[in-house]
Amino acid sequence: YTAFEEELIAFCEQRVAPYKKIRKVEFIKEIPKTHVGKVLRRMLRDRERNL
């Protein structure tokens, strides 16, 4: 983890219920979107599976 990732996880741990705790943080340059501007969640899920 980088310092920022650790800070983000610590921040969320203080404010989020234990079952919603963040396990991993990944920064990407651009979120995939449709031509209308909606987030392509399917592409994000596929990306996660391929890691």
Coordinates of C-alpha atoms in Angstrom, one line a residue:
Y1 CA 0.0 0.0 0.0
T2 CA 1.0 3.6 -0.5
A3 CA 0.5 6.2 2.2
F4 CA -2.6 7.5 0.6
E5 CA -4.2 4.0 0.2
E6 CA -3.5 3.4 3.9
E7 CA -5.1 6.7 4.9
L8 CA -8.1 6.0 2.8
I9 CA -8.6 2.5 4.3
A10 CA -8.1 3.9 7.8
F11 CA -10.6 6.7 7.1
C12 CA -13.3 4.2 5.9
E13 CA -12.6 1.8 8.8
Q14 CA -13.6 4.6 11.2
R15 CA -16.8 5.5 9.5
V16 CA -18.1 2.3 7.9
A17 CA -19.7 -0.8 9.4
P18 CA -17.3 -3.8 9.7
Y19 CA -19.1 -5.8 7.0
K20 CA -18.6 -2.9 4.5
K21 CA -14.8 -2.7 5.3
I22 CA -12.6 -1.9 2.2
R23 CA -10.3 -4.8 1.4
K24 CA -8.4 -3.3 -1.5
V25 CA -8.0 0.1 -3.2
E26 CA -7.1 0.4 -6.9
F27 CA -6.7 3.7 -8.6
I28 CA -7.4 3.9 -12.4
K29 CA -6.9 6.8 -14.7
E30 CA -10.3 6.8 -16.2
I31 CA -13.6 5.0 -15.4
P32 CA -15.0 3.2 -18.4
K33 CA -18.3 4.9 -19.5
T34 CA -20.9 4.5 -22.2
H35 CA -21.4 7.2 -24.9
V36 CA -24.2 8.5 -22.6
G37 CA -21.9 8.8 -19.6
K38 CA -23.0 5.9 -17.5
V39 CA -20.4 3.8 -15.8
L40 CA -19.7 0.4 -17.5
R41 CA -19.8 -1.7 -14.3
R42 CA -19.5 -4.9 -16.4
M43 CA -16.1 -3.8 -17.6
L44 CA -15.0 -3.0 -14.0
R45 CA -16.1 -6.4 -12.9
D46 CA -14.3 -8.1 -15.7
R47 CA -11.2 -6.1 -14.9
E48 CA -11.3 -7.3 -11.3
R49 CA -11.7 -10.9 -12.3
N50 CA -8.7 -10.7 -14.6
L51 CA -6.4 -9.5 -11.8

